[in-house]
Short mmCIF file of C-alpha atoms in Angstrom, two decimals:
data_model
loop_
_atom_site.label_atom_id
_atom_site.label_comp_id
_atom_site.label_asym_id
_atom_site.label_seq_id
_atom_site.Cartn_x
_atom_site.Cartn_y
_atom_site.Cartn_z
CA UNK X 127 62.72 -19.77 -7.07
CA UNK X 128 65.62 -21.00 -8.87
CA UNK X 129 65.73 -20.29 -12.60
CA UNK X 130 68.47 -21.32 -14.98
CA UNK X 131 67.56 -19.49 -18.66
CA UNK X 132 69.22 -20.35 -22.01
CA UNK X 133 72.46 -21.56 -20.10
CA UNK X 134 75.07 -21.84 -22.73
CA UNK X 135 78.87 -23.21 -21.48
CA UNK X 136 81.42 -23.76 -23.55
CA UNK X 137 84.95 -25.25 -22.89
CA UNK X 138 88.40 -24.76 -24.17
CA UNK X 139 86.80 -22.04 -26.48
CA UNK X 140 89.10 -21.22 -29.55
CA UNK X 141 90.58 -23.99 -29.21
CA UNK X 142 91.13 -27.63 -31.21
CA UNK X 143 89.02 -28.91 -28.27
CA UNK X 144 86.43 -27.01 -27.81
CA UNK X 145 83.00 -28.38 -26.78
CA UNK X 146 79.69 -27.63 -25.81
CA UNK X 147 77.96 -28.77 -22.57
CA UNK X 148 75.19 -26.78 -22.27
CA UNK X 149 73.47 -25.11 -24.98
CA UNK X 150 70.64 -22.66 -24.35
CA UNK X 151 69.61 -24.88 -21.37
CA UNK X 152 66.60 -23.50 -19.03
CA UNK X 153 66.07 -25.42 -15.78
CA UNK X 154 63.76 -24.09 -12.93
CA UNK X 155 63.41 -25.60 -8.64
CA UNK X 156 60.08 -24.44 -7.10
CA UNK X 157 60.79 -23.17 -3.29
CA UNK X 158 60.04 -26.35 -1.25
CA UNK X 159 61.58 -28.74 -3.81
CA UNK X 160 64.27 -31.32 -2.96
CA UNK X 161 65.94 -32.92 -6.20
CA UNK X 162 67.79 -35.51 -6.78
CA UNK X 163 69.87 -35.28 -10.05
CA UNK X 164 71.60 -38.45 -12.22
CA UNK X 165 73.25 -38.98 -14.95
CA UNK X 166 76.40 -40.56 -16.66
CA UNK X 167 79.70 -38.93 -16.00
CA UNK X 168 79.96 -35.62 -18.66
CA UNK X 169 76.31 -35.30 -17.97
CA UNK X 170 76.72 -31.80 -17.18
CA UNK X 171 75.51 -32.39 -13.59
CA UNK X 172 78.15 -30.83 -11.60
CA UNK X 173 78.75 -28.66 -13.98
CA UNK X 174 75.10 -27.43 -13.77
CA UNK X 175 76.01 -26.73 -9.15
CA UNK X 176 79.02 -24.92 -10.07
CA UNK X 177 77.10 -22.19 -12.33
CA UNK X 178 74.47 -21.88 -9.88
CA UNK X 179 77.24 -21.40 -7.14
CA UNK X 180 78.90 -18.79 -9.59
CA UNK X 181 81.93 -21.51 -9.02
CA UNK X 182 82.19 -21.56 -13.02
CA UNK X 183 80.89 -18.83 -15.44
CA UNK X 184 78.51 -18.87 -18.45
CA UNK X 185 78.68 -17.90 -22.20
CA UNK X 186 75.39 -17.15 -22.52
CA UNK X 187 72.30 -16.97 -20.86
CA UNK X 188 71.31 -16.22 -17.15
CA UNK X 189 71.03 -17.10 -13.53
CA UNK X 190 67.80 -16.34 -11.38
CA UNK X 191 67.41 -16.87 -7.48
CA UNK X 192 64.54 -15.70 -5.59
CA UNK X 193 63.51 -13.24 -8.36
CA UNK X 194 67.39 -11.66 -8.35
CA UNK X 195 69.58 -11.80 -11.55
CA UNK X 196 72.58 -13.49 -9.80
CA UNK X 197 74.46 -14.15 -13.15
CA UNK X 198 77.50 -11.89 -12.61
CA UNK X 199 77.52 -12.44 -8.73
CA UNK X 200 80.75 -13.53 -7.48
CA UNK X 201 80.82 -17.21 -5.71
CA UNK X 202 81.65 -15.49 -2.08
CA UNK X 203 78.96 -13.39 -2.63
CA UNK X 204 76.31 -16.18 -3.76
CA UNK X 205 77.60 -18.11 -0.57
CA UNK X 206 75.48 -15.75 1.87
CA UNK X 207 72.35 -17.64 0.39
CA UNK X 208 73.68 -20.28 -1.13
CA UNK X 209 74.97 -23.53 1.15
CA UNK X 210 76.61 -26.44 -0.70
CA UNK X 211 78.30 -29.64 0.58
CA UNK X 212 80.98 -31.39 -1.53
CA UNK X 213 81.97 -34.61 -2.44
CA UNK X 214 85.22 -34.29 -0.69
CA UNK X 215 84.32 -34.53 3.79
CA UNK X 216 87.69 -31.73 4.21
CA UNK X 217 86.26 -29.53 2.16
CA UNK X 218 83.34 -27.93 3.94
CA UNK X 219 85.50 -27.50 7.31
CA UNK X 220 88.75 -26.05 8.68
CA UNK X 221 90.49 -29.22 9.86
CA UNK X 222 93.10 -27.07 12.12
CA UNK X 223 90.25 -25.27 14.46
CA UNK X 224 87.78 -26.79 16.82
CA UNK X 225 84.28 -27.99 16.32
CA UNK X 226 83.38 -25.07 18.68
CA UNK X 227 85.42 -22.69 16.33
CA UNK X 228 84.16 -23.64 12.86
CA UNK X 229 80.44 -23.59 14.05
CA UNK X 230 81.39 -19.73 15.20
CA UNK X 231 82.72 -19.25 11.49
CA UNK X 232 79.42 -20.65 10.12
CA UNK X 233 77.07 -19.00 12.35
CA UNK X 234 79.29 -15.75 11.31
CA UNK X 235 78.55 -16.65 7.49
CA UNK X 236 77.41 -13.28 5.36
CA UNK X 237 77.82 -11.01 8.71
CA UNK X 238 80.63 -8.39 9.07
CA UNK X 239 82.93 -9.61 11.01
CA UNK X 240 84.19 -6.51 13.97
CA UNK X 241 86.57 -6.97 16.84
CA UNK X 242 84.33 -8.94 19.33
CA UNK X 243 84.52 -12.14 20.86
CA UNK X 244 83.88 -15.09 18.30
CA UNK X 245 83.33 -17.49 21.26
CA UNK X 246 81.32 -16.89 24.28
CA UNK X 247 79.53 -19.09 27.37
CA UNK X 248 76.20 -18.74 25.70
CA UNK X 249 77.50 -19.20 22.07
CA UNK X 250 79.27 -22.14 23.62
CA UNK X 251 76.78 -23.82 25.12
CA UNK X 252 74.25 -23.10 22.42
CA UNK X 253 76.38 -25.01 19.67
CA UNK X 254 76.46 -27.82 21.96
CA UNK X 255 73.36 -28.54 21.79
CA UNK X 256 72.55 -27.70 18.34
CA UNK X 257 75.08 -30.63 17.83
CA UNK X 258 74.47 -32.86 19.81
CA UNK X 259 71.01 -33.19 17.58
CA UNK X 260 73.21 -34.77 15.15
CA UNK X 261 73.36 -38.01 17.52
CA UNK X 262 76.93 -38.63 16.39
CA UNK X 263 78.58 -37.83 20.32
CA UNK X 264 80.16 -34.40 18.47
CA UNK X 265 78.79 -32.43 21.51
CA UNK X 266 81.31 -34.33 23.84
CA UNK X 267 84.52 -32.94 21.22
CA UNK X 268 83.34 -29.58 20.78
CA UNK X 269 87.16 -28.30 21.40
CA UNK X 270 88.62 -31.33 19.34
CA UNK X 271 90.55 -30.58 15.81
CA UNK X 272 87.69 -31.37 12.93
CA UNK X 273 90.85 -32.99 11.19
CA UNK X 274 90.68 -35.76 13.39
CA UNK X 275 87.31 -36.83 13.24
CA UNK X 276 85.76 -39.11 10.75
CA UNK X 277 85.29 -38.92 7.35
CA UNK X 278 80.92 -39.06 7.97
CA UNK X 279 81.54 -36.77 11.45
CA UNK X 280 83.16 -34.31 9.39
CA UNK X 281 80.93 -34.56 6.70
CA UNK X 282 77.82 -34.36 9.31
CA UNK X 283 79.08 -30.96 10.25
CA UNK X 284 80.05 -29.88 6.64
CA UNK X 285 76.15 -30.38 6.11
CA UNK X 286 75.33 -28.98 9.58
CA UNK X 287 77.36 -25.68 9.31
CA UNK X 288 76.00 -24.94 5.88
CA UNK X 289 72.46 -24.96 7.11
CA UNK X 290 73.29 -23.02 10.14
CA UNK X 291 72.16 -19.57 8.49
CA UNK X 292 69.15 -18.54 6.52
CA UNK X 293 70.20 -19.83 3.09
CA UNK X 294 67.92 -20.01 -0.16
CA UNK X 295 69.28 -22.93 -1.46
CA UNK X 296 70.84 -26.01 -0.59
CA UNK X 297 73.37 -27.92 -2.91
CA UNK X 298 74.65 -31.31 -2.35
CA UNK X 299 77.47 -32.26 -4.77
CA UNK X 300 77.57 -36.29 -3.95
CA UNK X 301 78.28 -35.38 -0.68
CA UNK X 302 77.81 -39.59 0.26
CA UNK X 303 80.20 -40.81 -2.83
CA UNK X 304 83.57 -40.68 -0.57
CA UNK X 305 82.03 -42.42 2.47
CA UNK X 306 81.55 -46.06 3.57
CA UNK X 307 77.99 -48.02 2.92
CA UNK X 308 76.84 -47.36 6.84
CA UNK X 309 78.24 -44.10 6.94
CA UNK X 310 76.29 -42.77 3.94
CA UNK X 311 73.07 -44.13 5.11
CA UNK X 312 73.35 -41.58 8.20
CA UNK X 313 74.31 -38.85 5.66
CA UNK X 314 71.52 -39.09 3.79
CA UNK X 315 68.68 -39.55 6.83
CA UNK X 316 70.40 -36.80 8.15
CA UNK X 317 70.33 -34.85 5.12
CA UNK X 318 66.74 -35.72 4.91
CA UNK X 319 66.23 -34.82 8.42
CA UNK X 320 67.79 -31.10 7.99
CA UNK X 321 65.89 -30.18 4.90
CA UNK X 322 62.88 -31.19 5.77
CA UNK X 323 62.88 -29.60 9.10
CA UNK X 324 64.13 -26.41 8.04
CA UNK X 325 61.65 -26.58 4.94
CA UNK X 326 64.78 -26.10 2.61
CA UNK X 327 65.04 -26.10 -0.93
CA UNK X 328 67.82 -28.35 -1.96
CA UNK X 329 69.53 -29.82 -5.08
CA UNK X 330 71.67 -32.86 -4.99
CA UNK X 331 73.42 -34.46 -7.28
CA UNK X 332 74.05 -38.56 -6.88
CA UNK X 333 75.06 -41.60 -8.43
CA UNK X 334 73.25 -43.24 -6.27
CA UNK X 335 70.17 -44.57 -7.47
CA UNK X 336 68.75 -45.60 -5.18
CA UNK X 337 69.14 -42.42 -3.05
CA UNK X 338 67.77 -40.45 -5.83
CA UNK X 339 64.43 -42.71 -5.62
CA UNK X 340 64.37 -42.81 -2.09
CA UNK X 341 64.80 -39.26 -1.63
CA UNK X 342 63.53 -35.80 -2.38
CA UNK X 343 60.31 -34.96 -4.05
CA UNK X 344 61.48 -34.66 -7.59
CA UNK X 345 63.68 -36.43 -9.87
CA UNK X 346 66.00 -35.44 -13.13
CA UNK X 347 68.00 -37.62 -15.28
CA UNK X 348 70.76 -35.75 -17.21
CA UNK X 349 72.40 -36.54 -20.39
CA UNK X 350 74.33 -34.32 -22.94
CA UNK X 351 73.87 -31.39 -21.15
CA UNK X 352 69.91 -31.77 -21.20
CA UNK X 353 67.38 -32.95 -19.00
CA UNK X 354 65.93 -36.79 -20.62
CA UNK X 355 63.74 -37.63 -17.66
CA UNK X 356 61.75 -35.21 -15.06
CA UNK X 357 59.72 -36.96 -12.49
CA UNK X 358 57.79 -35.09 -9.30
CA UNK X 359 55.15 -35.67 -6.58
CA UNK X 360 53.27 -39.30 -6.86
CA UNK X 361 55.75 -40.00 -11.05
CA UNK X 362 58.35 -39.92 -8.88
CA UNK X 363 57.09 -42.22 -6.40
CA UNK X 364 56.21 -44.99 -8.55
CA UNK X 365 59.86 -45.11 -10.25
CA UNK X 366 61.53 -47.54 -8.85
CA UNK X 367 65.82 -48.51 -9.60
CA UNK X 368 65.26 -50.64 -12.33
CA UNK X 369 63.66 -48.10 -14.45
CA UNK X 370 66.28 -45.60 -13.97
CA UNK X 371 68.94 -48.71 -15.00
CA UNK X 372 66.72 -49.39 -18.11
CA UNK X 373 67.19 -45.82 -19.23
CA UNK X 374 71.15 -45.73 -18.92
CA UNK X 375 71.23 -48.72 -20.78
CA UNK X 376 69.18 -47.44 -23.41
CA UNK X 377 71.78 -43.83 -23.43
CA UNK X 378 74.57 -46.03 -23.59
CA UNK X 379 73.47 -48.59 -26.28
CA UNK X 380 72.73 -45.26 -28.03
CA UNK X 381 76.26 -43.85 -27.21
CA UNK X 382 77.30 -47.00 -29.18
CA UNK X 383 78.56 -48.36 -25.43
#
């Protein structure tokens, strides 16, 4: 489904600092597969979302989704298949247009846009409900600025509107790291919630550990810009957040830490 083959990246090339992340790294998601991705900081994990987003480019090597060489795809044009949710809750929404108008954007997402109406009755009153799923009271504020709602509200529809079209791939780029303890628990059983019901295939990257045991159906651990650990299906259910400390202790005695 995904297929990452003999990834090379390097940065500040020609120069005094120069360095490798990545180097002739292959890394391949099965359609149906939600993973949860750790690592240390310099792991290469983000870095790994922003070449399959086409947010960064390669050196070397190749980029595969759903059979199509995607490689030299621009980002906007990876976006029509590609949703992904940031750390950052302002990111994934326009804060100076309505609920109503930034679900009409998302709805709109990989469609030519004409000279119509964006907003209609139906339209209207079919976002409404499609929100109000969420359980968060966003149907009652569907003509409310997003940049005053909450941190998690806007983050809830971040993850919402990037779901709202027929996408091959979900990425979630610590999407729970800027909110509050409560606030991220919601995130994530929503998150759960959306991908399992739309029978998406997702990556997401967390320093949570405990998320990344507690969710998905396959596991990576990420160090140097290689994959140290790989559990799926019943592996992955018998690791528990202990094990996963025990190996970044082990990296970072090694790291001379």
């Amino acid at each position: 489904m995904l297929k990452l083959k003999n990834i090379t990246k390097v940065f500040n090339k020609g120069t005094v600092n120069e360095s490798s992340l990545f180097t002739n790294f292959s890394f391949e998601v099965k359609r149906g597969e939600f993973v949860s991705v750790v690592g240390s900081n310099g792991s290469g994990k983000t870095t790994m979302l922003n070449i399959i987003s086409g947010t960064l480019p390669i050196d070397g090597g190749s980029v595969e989704l759903e059979g199509r060489d995607i490689t030299r795809l621009p980002e906007f044009r990876r976006a029509a298949v590609i949703g992904r949710v940031f750390q950052d809750p302002t990111v994934g929404t326009v804060p100076g247009m309505t609920i109503l108008e930034n679900l009409s954007l998302a709805a709109n997402k990989g469609s030519p846009y004409n000279f119509c109406f964006a907003l209609d009755r139906k339209k209207s009153t079919e976002f409404r409900e499609l929100v109000s799923s969420l359980g968060l009271g966003l149907e009652d504020k569907m003509n409310v600025p997003v940049g005053l709602l909450s941190g998690g509200q806007r983050q809830a529809l971040s993850l919402f509107m990037s779901t709202m079209t027929d996408i091959d791939l979900l990425l979630l780029d610590e999407h729970t790291a800027a909110l509050d303890p409560r606030t991220a628990e919601t995130i994530m059983t929503l998150t759960d919630t959306i991908v399992k019901d739309k029978k998406l295939t997702a990556v997401m990257v967390t320093h949570n550990l405990r998320y990344a045991v507690s969710y998905g159906n396959r596991m990576i651990m990420m160090h140097k810009g290689e994959v140290v650990l790989d559990k799926s299906g019943e592996e992955k259910d018998a690791v528990v957040t202990d094990d996963l400390l025990d190996i970044f202790n082990e990296i970072s005695i090694e790291c001379g830490n």
